[in-house]
CSV table of C-alpha atoms (C1' of nucleotides) in Angstrom, one decimal:
chain,number,residue,atom,x,y,z
A,158,MET,CA,217.3,-60.3,8.8
A,159,GLU,CA,217.9,-60.3,12.5
A,160,LYS,CA,221.8,-60.0,11.9
A,161,ALA,CA,220.8,-57.3,9.4
A,162,ILE,CA,218.7,-55.0,12.3
A,163,TYR,CA,221.3,-55.8,14.7
A,164,GLY,CA,224.2,-54.7,12.7
A,165,GLU,CA,222.6,-51.1,11.4
A,166,ILE,CA,222.4,-50.7,15.0
A,167,ASP,CA,226.0,-51.5,16.1
A,168,GLY,CA,227.4,-49.3,13.3
A,169,ARG,CA,225.1,-46.0,14.9
A,170,GLN,CA,225.8,-46.8,18.8
A,171,GLY,CA,227.1,-43.2,18.9
A,172,ASP,CA,223.8,-42.0,18.3
A,173,GLN,CA,221.2,-42.4,21.2
A,174,MET,CA,218.7,-44.3,19.3
A,175,ASN,CA,215.8,-45.8,20.3
A,176,LEU,CA,215.7,-49.5,19.2
A,177,PHE,CA,212.6,-49.0,16.8
A,178,ASP,CA,213.7,-45.7,15.2
A,179,ASN,CA,215.3,-47.5,12.6
A,180,LEU,CA,211.5,-48.6,11.3
A,181,LEU,CA,209.5,-45.7,12.6
A,182,ASN,CA,211.7,-43.2,10.0
A,183,SER,CA,211.6,-45.4,7.4
A,184,THR,CA,207.6,-45.6,6.8
A,185,THR,CA,207.5,-43.9,3.7
A,186,ILE,CA,206.1,-47.3,1.5
A,187,PHE,CA,203.5,-47.4,3.3
A,188,LYS,CA,200.7,-45.1,4.5
A,189,ASN,CA,198.3,-47.8,6.2
A,190,ARG,CA,199.0,-51.6,5.8
A,191,ASP,CA,196.5,-52.7,7.8
A,192,VAL,CA,194.3,-52.0,4.3
A,193,LEU,CA,196.2,-54.9,2.9
A,194,ARG,CA,195.1,-57.4,6.0
A,195,HIS,CA,192.5,-60.6,5.3
A,196,SER,CA,190.2,-59.1,8.1
A,197,TYR,CA,189.8,-55.8,6.3
A,198,THR,CA,186.3,-54.8,4.6
A,199,PRO,CA,186.7,-52.3,2.2
A,200,GLU,CA,183.8,-49.6,1.2
A,201,SER,CA,183.2,-51.3,-1.9
A,202,LEU,CA,184.3,-54.9,-3.9
A,203,PRO,CA,185.0,-54.2,-7.5
A,204,HIS,CA,183.8,-57.3,-9.8
A,205,ARG,CA,181.4,-58.3,-6.9
A,206,GLU,CA,178.5,-56.1,-8.1
A,207,GLU,CA,176.6,-59.2,-9.8
A,208,GLN,CA,176.9,-61.4,-6.3
A,209,ILE,CA,175.8,-58.7,-4.0
A,210,GLN,CA,173.2,-57.6,-6.5
A,211,GLN,CA,172.0,-61.5,-5.4
A,212,LEU,CA,172.1,-61.7,-2.5
A,213,VAL,CA,170.4,-58.0,-1.3
A,214,GLU,CA,167.4,-59.6,-3.9
A,215,LEU,CA,167.0,-62.3,-1.5
A,216,LEU,CA,167.6,-61.1,2.0
A,217,SER,CA,165.0,-58.2,0.6
A,218,PRO,CA,162.0,-60.2,2.1
A,219,LEU,CA,163.7,-59.6,5.4
A,220,LEU,CA,162.5,-55.3,5.3
A,221,LYS,CA,159.6,-56.9,3.8
A,222,GLY,CA,157.9,-58.9,6.2
A,223,GLY,CA,158.9,-62.0,4.5
A,224,THR,CA,161.1,-65.0,5.1
A,225,PRO,CA,164.4,-65.2,2.4
A,226,SER,CA,165.6,-68.6,1.7
A,227,ASN,CA,168.7,-70.2,3.3
A,228,ILE,CA,171.4,-69.5,1.3
A,229,PHE,CA,174.5,-71.2,0.8
A,230,ILE,CA,177.8,-69.7,-1.0
A,231,TYR,CA,180.3,-71.7,-2.2
A,232,GLY,CA,183.8,-70.3,-4.0
A,233,LYS,CA,187.4,-70.9,-3.5
A,234,THR,CA,189.0,-69.0,-1.0
A,235,GLY,CA,190.3,-65.2,-1.7
A,236,THR,CA,187.2,-65.0,-4.1
A,237,GLY,CA,185.4,-62.2,-1.8
A,238,LYS,CA,182.8,-64.5,-0.1
A,239,THR,CA,183.5,-63.0,3.8
A,240,ALA,CA,184.4,-59.7,2.5
A,241,THR,CA,180.8,-59.7,0.5
A,242,VAL,CA,178.6,-61.2,3.3
A,243,LYS,CA,179.9,-58.8,5.5
A,244,PHE,CA,179.1,-55.9,3.4
A,245,VAL,CA,175.6,-56.5,2.7
A,246,ILE,CA,174.9,-57.5,6.9
A,247,LYS,CA,176.3,-54.2,7.0
A,248,ASN,CA,174.2,-53.0,5.2
A,249,LEU,CA,171.1,-54.8,5.9
A,250,GLU,CA,171.8,-54.0,9.7
A,251,ASP,CA,171.6,-50.1,8.7
A,252,ILE,CA,168.7,-50.1,6.8
A,253,SER,CA,166.8,-52.3,9.5
A,254,SER,CA,167.4,-50.4,12.3
A,255,LYS,CA,167.3,-46.7,9.6
A,256,MET,CA,163.5,-48.6,9.6
A,257,ARG,CA,162.9,-50.0,12.7
A,258,ALA,CA,162.7,-53.1,11.7
A,259,ASN,CA,163.2,-56.1,13.9
A,260,VAL,CA,166.1,-57.8,11.8
A,261,MET,CA,169.0,-59.0,14.1
A,262,VAL,CA,172.5,-60.7,11.8
A,263,LEU,CA,174.5,-63.1,13.5
A,264,TYR,CA,178.1,-62.9,11.8
A,265,LEU,CA,179.6,-66.8,13.1
A,266,ASN,CA,183.4,-68.5,11.5
A,267,CYS,CA,182.9,-72.0,11.9
A,268,GLU,CA,186.7,-72.4,12.6
A,269,ILE,CA,187.4,-70.9,16.0
A,270,ILE,CA,183.2,-71.7,17.1
A,271,ASP,CA,183.3,-74.8,15.9
A,272,THR,CA,181.1,-77.4,18.4
A,273,ALA,CA,177.5,-77.3,18.7
A,274,TYR,CA,177.4,-76.2,21.9
A,275,ARG,CA,179.8,-72.7,20.8
A,276,VAL,CA,177.2,-71.8,18.0
A,277,LEU,CA,174.5,-72.4,20.3
A,278,ALA,CA,176.0,-70.3,23.0
A,279,SER,CA,177.3,-67.1,20.8
A,280,LEU,CA,173.6,-67.0,19.1
A,281,ALA,CA,171.9,-67.5,23.0
A,282,ARG,CA,174.9,-64.6,24.1
A,283,ARG,CA,173.8,-62.5,21.3
A,284,LEU,CA,170.1,-62.7,22.0
A,285,GLY,CA,171.3,-61.2,25.2
A,286,LYS,CA,170.8,-64.3,27.8
A,287,ASN,CA,173.9,-65.5,29.9
A,288,VAL,CA,174.5,-68.9,28.8
A,289,PRO,CA,178.4,-70.2,30.4
A,290,MET,CA,181.2,-71.2,28.2
A,291,THR,CA,180.5,-74.8,28.7
A,292,GLY,CA,178.6,-76.8,31.5
A,293,TRP,CA,174.8,-77.2,30.3
A,294,PRO,CA,173.5,-79.7,28.2
A,295,THR,CA,173.0,-78.5,24.8
A,296,ASP,CA,169.6,-78.8,23.8
A,297,GLN,CA,168.9,-77.1,26.6
A,298,VAL,CA,171.3,-74.4,25.1
A,299,TYR,CA,168.6,-74.7,22.2
A,300,GLU,CA,165.9,-74.3,24.3
A,301,GLU,CA,167.2,-70.9,25.7
A,302,VAL,CA,168.0,-69.7,22.0
A,303,LYS,CA,164.8,-70.6,20.6
A,304,ASN,CA,162.6,-69.0,23.5
A,305,ALA,CA,164.1,-65.7,23.0
A,306,ILE,CA,164.0,-65.5,19.4
A,307,GLU,CA,160.6,-66.5,19.7
A,308,SER,CA,159.4,-63.8,22.3
A,309,LYS,CA,161.5,-61.3,21.0
A,310,GLY,CA,159.8,-62.1,17.4
A,311,ILE,CA,162.9,-60.8,15.7
A,312,LYS,CA,163.8,-61.9,12.0
A,313,MET,CA,167.4,-63.5,12.5
A,314,VAL,CA,170.3,-64.0,9.9
A,315,ILE,CA,172.6,-66.2,11.0
A,316,VAL,CA,176.1,-66.6,8.3
A,317,LEU,CA,177.6,-69.6,9.5
A,318,ASP,CA,181.6,-68.8,7.8
A,319,GLU,CA,183.5,-71.7,6.6
A,320,ILE,CA,180.3,-73.6,7.4
A,321,ASP,CA,182.3,-77.0,6.0
A,322,LYS,CA,184.1,-77.0,10.1
A,323,LEU,CA,181.1,-77.7,11.4
A,324,VAL,CA,179.6,-80.8,9.8
A,325,LYS,CA,182.4,-83.3,11.2
A,326,ARG,CA,182.0,-81.7,14.8
A,327,ALA,CA,178.6,-80.4,14.7
A,328,GLU,CA,176.2,-81.3,12.2
A,329,GLU,CA,172.9,-81.4,14.2
A,330,ALA,CA,173.6,-78.4,15.3
A,331,LEU,CA,173.0,-77.2,11.4
A,332,TYR,CA,170.1,-80.0,11.7
A,333,SER,CA,168.0,-78.4,14.4
A,334,LEU,CA,168.7,-74.7,13.3
A,335,THR,CA,167.7,-75.4,10.0
A,336,ARG,CA,164.4,-76.7,11.2
A,337,ILE,CA,164.0,-74.1,14.3
A,338,ASN,CA,161.7,-72.0,11.8
A,339,SER,CA,159.0,-75.0,12.2
A,340,GLU,CA,159.0,-74.8,15.9
A,341,LEU,CA,158.5,-70.8,15.5
A,342,GLU,CA,155.6,-69.0,15.9
A,343,ASN,CA,156.0,-65.4,15.2
A,344,ALA,CA,159.8,-65.6,14.2
A,345,ARG,CA,162.5,-66.2,11.6
A,346,VAL,CA,165.8,-67.5,11.5
A,347,SER,CA,167.5,-67.3,7.8
A,348,LEU,CA,171.0,-69.4,7.5
A,349,ILE,CA,173.9,-68.0,5.3
A,350,GLY,CA,176.5,-71.1,4.9
A,351,ILE,CA,179.9,-70.0,3.3
A,352,SER,CA,182.8,-72.8,2.3
A,353,ASN,CA,185.1,-72.6,0.2
A,354,ASN,CA,184.6,-76.5,0.0
A,355,LEU,CA,182.5,-78.0,-2.6
A,356,LYS,CA,183.0,-81.4,-1.3
A,357,PHE,CA,181.4,-80.3,1.5
A,358,LYS,CA,178.2,-81.3,0.0
A,359,SER,CA,178.7,-84.1,0.1
A,360,PHE,CA,179.6,-85.1,3.2
A,361,LEU,CA,176.0,-83.5,4.3
A,362,ASP,CA,173.2,-85.1,5.6
A,363,ALA,CA,170.7,-85.1,2.4
A,364,ARG,CA,168.5,-83.2,4.3
A,365,ILE,CA,170.5,-80.3,5.8
A,366,LEU,CA,171.8,-79.7,2.6
A,367,SER,CA,168.4,-79.7,0.5
A,368,SER,CA,167.6,-76.9,3.6
A,369,LEU,CA,170.4,-75.1,3.7
A,370,SER,CA,170.9,-74.6,-0.2
A,371,GLU,CA,167.8,-73.0,-1.0
A,372,GLU,CA,169.3,-70.3,-2.7
A,373,GLU,CA,173.0,-71.1,-4.1
A,374,LEU,CA,175.4,-68.1,-5.0
A,375,VAL,CA,178.3,-68.8,-6.3
A,376,PHE,CA,181.6,-67.1,-6.4
A,377,PRO,CA,184.3,-67.7,-9.6
A,378,PRO,CA,188.0,-66.8,-9.1
A,379,TYR,CA,189.2,-63.6,-10.0
A,380,ASN,CA,191.2,-63.2,-13.4
A,381,ALA,CA,194.2,-61.0,-14.0
A,382,GLU,CA,192.5,-57.8,-14.6
A,383,GLN,CA,190.2,-58.4,-12.0
A,384,LEU,CA,192.8,-58.5,-9.1
A,385,GLU,CA,194.7,-55.5,-10.8
A,386,ASP,CA,191.7,-53.5,-9.9
A,387,ILE,CA,190.8,-55.1,-6.4
A,388,LEU,CA,194.6,-54.1,-5.9
A,389,LYS,CA,195.3,-50.3,-7.5
A,390,GLN,CA,191.6,-50.2,-4.9
A,391,ARG,CA,193.7,-50.9,-1.6
A,392,THR,CA,196.7,-49.4,-2.4
A,393,LYS,CA,195.4,-46.0,-3.0
A,394,LEU,CA,194.0,-46.2,0.5
A,395,ALA,CA,197.7,-48.1,1.5
A,396,PHE,CA,200.5,-47.0,0.2
A,397,ALA,CA,202.1,-43.0,0.0
A,398,GLU,CA,201.5,-41.8,-3.7
A,399,GLY,CA,204.1,-43.2,-6.5
A,400,ALA,CA,205.3,-45.8,-3.9
A,401,LEU,CA,204.6,-48.3,-6.2
A,402,GLU,CA,207.2,-48.7,-9.0
A,403,ASP,CA,205.4,-49.5,-12.1
A,404,GLY,CA,204.3,-53.4,-13.3
A,405,VAL,CA,204.2,-54.0,-9.8
A,406,ILE,CA,200.4,-54.2,-9.2
A,407,PRO,CA,200.2,-56.7,-12.9
A,408,LEU,CA,202.9,-58.5,-11.5
A,409,CYS,CA,201.7,-58.9,-8.7
A,410,SER,CA,197.7,-59.6,-9.8
A,411,ALA,CA,199.2,-62.1,-12.4
A,412,ILE,CA,201.0,-64.5,-9.9
A,413,ALA,CA,197.9,-64.8,-7.8
A,414,ALA,CA,195.7,-65.2,-11.2
A,415,GLN,CA,197.7,-68.1,-12.2
A,416,GLU,CA,197.5,-69.5,-8.9
A,417,HIS,CA,193.3,-70.0,-8.9
A,418,GLY,CA,192.4,-65.9,-8.8
A,419,ASP,CA,192.7,-65.9,-5.1
A,420,ALA,CA,192.9,-62.3,-4.3
A,421,ARG,CA,194.3,-62.8,-0.8
A,422,LYS,CA,197.5,-64.2,-2.4
A,423,ALA,CA,197.8,-61.0,-4.2
A,424,LEU,CA,197.3,-58.7,-0.8
A,425,ASP,CA,199.9,-60.9,0.5
A,426,LEU,CA,202.2,-60.7,-2.1
A,427,LEU,CA,201.8,-56.7,-2.4
A,428,ARG,CA,202.5,-56.3,1.1
A,429,VAL,CA,205.0,-58.8,2.0
A,430,SER,CA,206.9,-57.0,-1.2
A,431,ALA,CA,206.4,-53.4,0.2
A,432,GLU,CA,207.5,-54.9,3.6
A,433,ILE,CA,210.9,-56.2,1.8
A,434,ALA,CA,211.9,-52.6,0.1
A,435,GLU,CA,210.7,-50.5,3.3
A,436,ARG,CA,213.4,-53.1,5.0
A,437,GLU,CA,215.6,-52.7,2.2
A,438,ARG,CA,215.2,-48.9,3.1
A,439,ASP,CA,213.8,-48.5,-0.9
A,440,SER,CA,212.0,-45.5,-1.6
A,441,LYS,CA,209.8,-47.4,-3.6
A,442,VAL,CA,208.4,-50.8,-4.2
A,443,ARG,CA,209.8,-52.8,-7.1
A,444,ILE,CA,209.6,-55.8,-9.4
A,445,LYS,CA,212.7,-57.4,-7.5
A,446,HIS,CA,211.1,-56.8,-4.4
A,447,VAL,CA,208.1,-58.8,-5.7
A,448,ARG,CA,210.2,-61.3,-7.0
A,449,LYS,CA,212.1,-61.7,-3.3
A,450,ALA,CA,208.3,-62.0,-1.6
A,451,ILE,CA,207.4,-64.6,-4.4
A,452,ARG,CA,211.0,-66.6,-2.9
A,453,LYS,CA,209.9,-66.0,0.7
A,454,ILE,CA,205.9,-66.9,0.8
A,455,GLU,CA,206.8,-70.0,-0.7
A,456,THR,CA,209.9,-70.6,1.7
A,457,ASP,CA,207.0,-69.7,4.2
A,458,TYR,CA,205.0,-72.0,3.2
A,459,MET,CA,207.2,-74.4,2.9
A,460,ILE,CA,208.0,-74.5,6.4
A,461,GLU,CA,204.6,-74.1,7.8
A,462,THR,CA,203.8,-77.9,6.1
A,463,VAL,CA,207.2,-79.0,7.4
A,464,ARG,CA,206.7,-78.0,10.5
A,465,THR,CA,203.4,-79.9,10.6
A,466,LEU,CA,204.8,-83.6,9.1
A,467,PRO,CA,204.4,-86.3,11.6
A,468,LEU,CA,207.9,-87.5,12.9
A,469,HIS,CA,209.1,-90.4,11.0
A,470,THR,CA,208.5,-88.0,7.9
A,471,LYS,CA,210.4,-85.3,9.5
A,472,ILE,CA,213.5,-88.1,10.4
A,473,LEU,CA,213.1,-89.1,6.8
A,474,LEU,CA,213.3,-85.2,5.4
A,475,TYR,CA,216.2,-84.9,7.8
A,476,SER,CA,218.3,-88.2,6.4
A,477,MET,CA,217.8,-86.6,3.1
A,478,THR,CA,219.3,-82.6,4.2
A,479,LEU,CA,222.3,-85.1,5.1
A,480,LEU,CA,222.7,-86.6,1.9
A,481,ALA,CA,222.3,-83.4,0.1
A,482,GLU,CA,225.4,-82.4,1.2
A,483,GLU,CA,227.3,-84.9,0.0
A,484,SER,CA,225.1,-84.8,-3.8
A,485,ASP,CA,222.0,-83.0,-5.4
A,486,LYS,CA,220.2,-86.5,-5.8
A,487,PHE,CA,220.4,-89.9,-4.4
A,488,THR,CA,218.3,-92.9,-4.6
A,489,THR,CA,215.3,-94.2,-2.5
A,490,GLY,CA,218.0,-97.2,-0.7
A,491,GLU,CA,220.5,-94.7,0.4
A,492,VAL,CA,217.9,-92.6,1.7
A,493,TYR,CA,216.5,-95.3,3.8
A,494,CYS,CA,219.9,-96.6,4.8
A,495,VAL,CA,220.7,-93.1,6.7
A,496,TYR,CA,217.1,-92.9,7.7
A,497,LYS,CA,217.3,-95.9,9.6
A,498,LYS,CA,220.3,-95.1,11.2
A,499,LEU,CA,219.4,-92.2,12.0
A,500,CYS,CA,216.2,-93.9,13.5
A,501,GLY,CA,218.5,-96.2,15.7
A,502,LYS,CA,220.2,-93.0,17.3
A,503,ILE,CA,217.6,-91.6,18.6
A,504,CYS,CA,215.7,-94.6,19.7
A,505,ILE,CA,212.9,-94.8,17.1
A,506,GLU,CA,211.4,-97.6,15.8
A,507,ALA,CA,212.3,-97.5,11.7
A,508,LEU,CA,209.3,-97.7,9.6
A,509,THR,CA,209.7,-100.4,6.5
A,510,GLN,CA,211.4,-99.6,3.3
A,511,ARG,CA,207.6,-99.8,1.9
A,512,ARG,CA,205.9,-97.0,3.6
A,513,ILE,CA,208.8,-95.2,3.3
A,514,SER,CA,208.3,-95.0,-0.1
A,515,ASP,CA,204.9,-94.3,0.3
A,516,LEU,CA,206.0,-91.3,2.1
A,517,LEU,CA,208.6,-90.5,-0.1
A,518,SER,CA,205.5,-90.3,-2.6
A,519,GLU,CA,203.9,-88.2,0.0
A,520,LEU,CA,206.4,-85.4,0.0
A,521,ASP,CA,206.9,-85.4,-3.5
A,522,SER,CA,203.4,-84.1,-3.6
A,523,LEU,CA,203.5,-81.9,-1.3
A,524,GLY,CA,206.6,-80.4,-3.3
A,525,VAL,CA,209.3,-80.4,-1.1
A,526,ILE,CA,211.4,-83.0,-2.7
A,527,ASN,CA,211.1,-83.5,-6.6
A,528,SER,CA,211.5,-87.4,-6.8
A,529,ILE,CA,211.4,-89.6,-10.3
A,530,ILE,CA,211.2,-93.1,-11.4
A,531,ILE,CA,214.4,-94.1,-13.4
A,532,SER,CA,216.2,-97.4,-14.7
A,533,LYS,CA,220.1,-98.4,-14.0
A,534,GLY,CA,219.7,-101.4,-15.6
A,535,ARG,CA,221.2,-104.0,-14.0
A,536,TYR,CA,221.3,-101.7,-10.8
A,537,GLY,CA,217.7,-101.7,-10.8
A,538,ARG,CA,214.9,-99.5,-10.8
A,539,THR,CA,214.7,-96.6,-8.1
A,540,ARG,CA,213.3,-93.3,-7.3
A,541,GLU,CA,215.4,-90.5,-7.8
A,542,ILE,CA,215.5,-88.0,-5.7
A,543,LYS,CA,216.6,-84.3,-4.8
A,544,ILE,CA,215.3,-81.6,-2.4
A,545,GLU,CA,213.5,-79.1,-4.5
A,546,ALA,CA,213.4,-76.2,-1.1
A,547,ASP,CA,215.7,-74.9,0.8
A,548,VAL,CA,217.6,-77.1,2.3
A,549,GLU,CA,218.7,-74.7,5.5
A,550,ALA,CA,215.7,-73.3,5.6
A,551,LEU,CA,214.3,-77.1,5.6
A,552,LYS,CA,216.7,-78.3,8.2
A,553,LYS,CA,216.2,-75.0,10.6
A,554,ALA,CA,212.8,-76.1,10.8
A,555,LEU,CA,213.1,-79.7,11.1
A,556,GLU,CA,215.7,-78.8,14.1
A,557,GLU,CA,212.7,-77.1,15.6
A,558,ASP,CA,211.1,-80.4,16.8
A,559,TYR,CA,212.7,-81.3,19.5
A,560,ARG,CA,212.6,-84.6,19.0
A,561,LEU,CA,215.0,-84.7,16.8
A,562,GLN,CA,217.7,-82.0,18.9
A,563,ASP,CA,219.7,-85.4,19.3
A,564,LEU,CA,220.1,-86.2,15.7
A,565,LYS,CA,222.4,-82.9,15.6
A,566,LYS,CA,224.7,-84.8,17.8
A,567,PHE,CA,224.9,-87.3,15.5
A,568,GLU,CA,225.7,-84.9,12.5
A,569,GLU,CA,229.2,-85.3,12.4
A,570,GLU,CA,229.3,-89.1,13.0
A,571,ALA,CA,226.6,-89.2,10.2
A,572,ARG,CA,228.8,-87.3,8.0
A,573,LYS,CA,232.1,-88.9,8.3
A,574,MET,CA,229.9,-92.1,8.0
A,575,LEU,CA,228.8,-90.6,4.5
A,576,LYS,CA,231.8,-90.1,3.4
A,577,LEU,CA,233.4,-93.1,4.2
A,578,GLY,CA,230.4,-94.6,2.3
A,579,ILE,CA,229.4,-96.6,5.3
A,580,PHE,CA,226.4,-96.2,5.0
A,581,GLU,CA,225.2,-99.4,3.5
A,582,GLU,CA,225.5,-101.4,6.0
A,583,GLN,CA,222.8,-103.1,9.0
A,584,THR,CA,222.7,-101.2,11.6
A,585,PHE,CA,223.1,-101.4,15.6
B,298,DC,C1',218.0,-111.4,-26.7
B,299,DC,C1',217.9,-112.4,-21.9
B,300,DT,C1',219.0,-111.7,-17.0
B,301,DC,C1',218.4,-110.3,-12.8
B,302,DC,C1',218.8,-105.5,-10.1
B,303,DA,C1',216.3,-102.6,-6.7
B,304,DC,C1',213.1,-100.8,-6.0
B,305,DC,C1',208.1,-99.8,-7.2
B,306,DG,C1',203.0,-100.5,-6.2
B,307,DG,C1',198.6,-103.1,-5.7
B,308,DA,C1',196.3,-105.8,-2.0
B,309,DA,C1',195.3,-107.2,2.0
B,310,DA,C1',195.6,-108.0,6.8
B,311,DG,C1',196.6,-105.9,11.7
B,312,DC,C1',196.9,-102.7,14.9
B,313,DC,C1',195.5,-98.6,17.3
B,314,DG,C1',192.8,-94.8,18.9
B,315,DG,C1',188.4,-92.9,19.3
B,316,DG,C1',183.6,-92.7,18.6
B,317,DT,C1',179.0,-95.5,18.9
B,318,DC,C1',175.2,-98.0,20.7
B,319,DA,C1',172.0,-101.0,23.5
C,142,DT,C1',180.7,-100.8,30.7
C,143,DG,C1',181.2,-103.7,27.0
C,144,DA,C1',180.7,-105.0,21.8
C,145,DC,C1',181.5,-103.1,18.1
C,146,DC,C1',183.1,-100.1,14.4
C,147,DC,C1',185.3,-97.2,11.3
C,148,DG,C1',189.3,-94.9,9.6
C,149,DG,C1',194.2,-93.8,9.4
C,150,DC,C1',198.3,-95.5,9.7
C,151,DT,C1',201.5,-99.5,9.1
C,152,DT,C1',203.4,-104.1,8.1
C,153,DT,C1',203.5,-108.3,4.8
C,154,DC,C1',203.1,-110.1,1.0
C,155,DC,C1',204.5,-110.9,-3.7
C,156,DG,C1',203.5,-109.6,-8.9
C,157,DG,C1',206.3,-106.2,-11.8
C,158,DT,C1',209.4,-103.6,-14.5
C,159,DG,C1',213.5,-100.9,-17.4
C,160,DG,C1',217.6,-101.1,-18.7
C,161,DA,C1',222.9,-102.3,-18.7
C,162,DG,C1',225.6,-105.8,-19.0
C,163,DG,C1',226.3,-110.3,-20.3
DNA sequence: CCTCCACCGGAAAGCCGGGTCA
DNA sequence: TGACCCGGCTTTCCGGTGGAGG
C-alpha cells in the first residue's frame, strides 16, 4: 500500500503536487462514505418495520401518561438492534417535546460506560447534576439521580446497549435501576436492554432478569435479499451514479448472509471494496474488488486475533512460520522442538508438550492453522499441521511484539539448523 | 496378526492473581 | 487484615490408538 503511493509520487516529482492531490482527485466513486459506517443512522430501516412497530407500541404509554414495561432486546451483531432503537428514540424525543410530555431518553453504550459508577454518573449528568467523573461513593450518586428524577417528575427511558458488558462489573447498578421505580413517587424509569449474547441471560440474577425482560424483542438475522435492500438504500447516498458494477451488491449480500446475516459485515465489505477500487484508480467498484476485499477483511481479522494472543502462543506461531519455509506441513513434535529452542534463546521457560498440544488445538479452532490427526504407522500418531493464514502477514503481526524482537536475530541460525535437521536434539 | 511409535487427550492436582467476607 | 474461595492456566500422570513394518 505504502509502496504504491510513494511510487506514484516519485514518478511525478516534476509537478508541484500536494501529497494528497492524488487521493483527492480520485474520489469519483464515493459521494459520502460516512453513510457506510457503523455509526450512521439511516432515515429508514428496511425489513425492520415489524420491530419498529412493536417498539413504538411498547413505548407508547409514555405519551399517554402511563409507564412502559422494561424491554429486553436480543439479536446477533449487525441485525439492526441499535439502529432501530436509536431511530425510535429519536422519533420519541421529537414527538414528546412537541407534545410537551415530560419524557427524557438516555442512551448508554455499556462497552464504554462499563461500571456502576459511570452509569449512574452519566445519568446524573444527563439530569443536569454536577457529579465528578470519579470520587463519590456510588450510592450517593444513586441518591442524587433518584432525587433528580423524582423532583423533575419525568418519565425516563434508559437504553443500555451491550448490557451484557455490565453484568460482570456492575450487576448491582442494574439491580438498583430495576428497582428504582418502587422508590419514586411521581416519576418513572423504564429500561431498554440490548444484548447480542443470549447466554447472558443465564448469568444474570433471576430477579434482575424477570424485571428487565418484561417484554422481549428478538431481531432475526437478515437474509441475502434483505441485505441487498439495505445495501441498495445506502448505495444511493454513498456512491456516485453508476459507480458499482452489476453484481457487486448481490455478491456482498450473499457473503454477509452466509455469515449470520450481519448487515454491518455487508456494509464493511462494500466500503472496503470501494476503497480498493479507489486506490486502484478504477472508476467502478467491480467484482474483483469485492474478492480482494474479502481477503483483506479476512487477513485483517486474523492479524487482529494474532495480536491479542498470549506470549507463548505467539512464540509457537513464530516457530511454525520458520518451519513453513521448509515445508508446508509439519508435526507437533517438530513444532515443539523449534518452539523450545526459541524459548531458550529468549530466556523464557517453555511450556510442556501437553500444553502446546492444547494451544495448537486453539489455534486450529481460531482458523490460523489447520491441523488433522494422522497416523504414520510405525512412526506414530500426530497432528499434521499447516498454516492457514498468510504467512508473511502473520510474521509481520508477530514481530510487532517487542518480546519477540530478539527472535529475529536468531532467525538465520534457526534456518541453518532446520536445513541440517539439528532440531531433534535437546536444547541449551 | 502383532508391535510399537509418537503423539492424543482425559483427569486431577498445583499455582497464581484477584475478589470476598468476617 | 488475613483466611478463604474462585477461575484460568499449567503440569503431571497415564491410558489410548491407527497403521507401517516386521
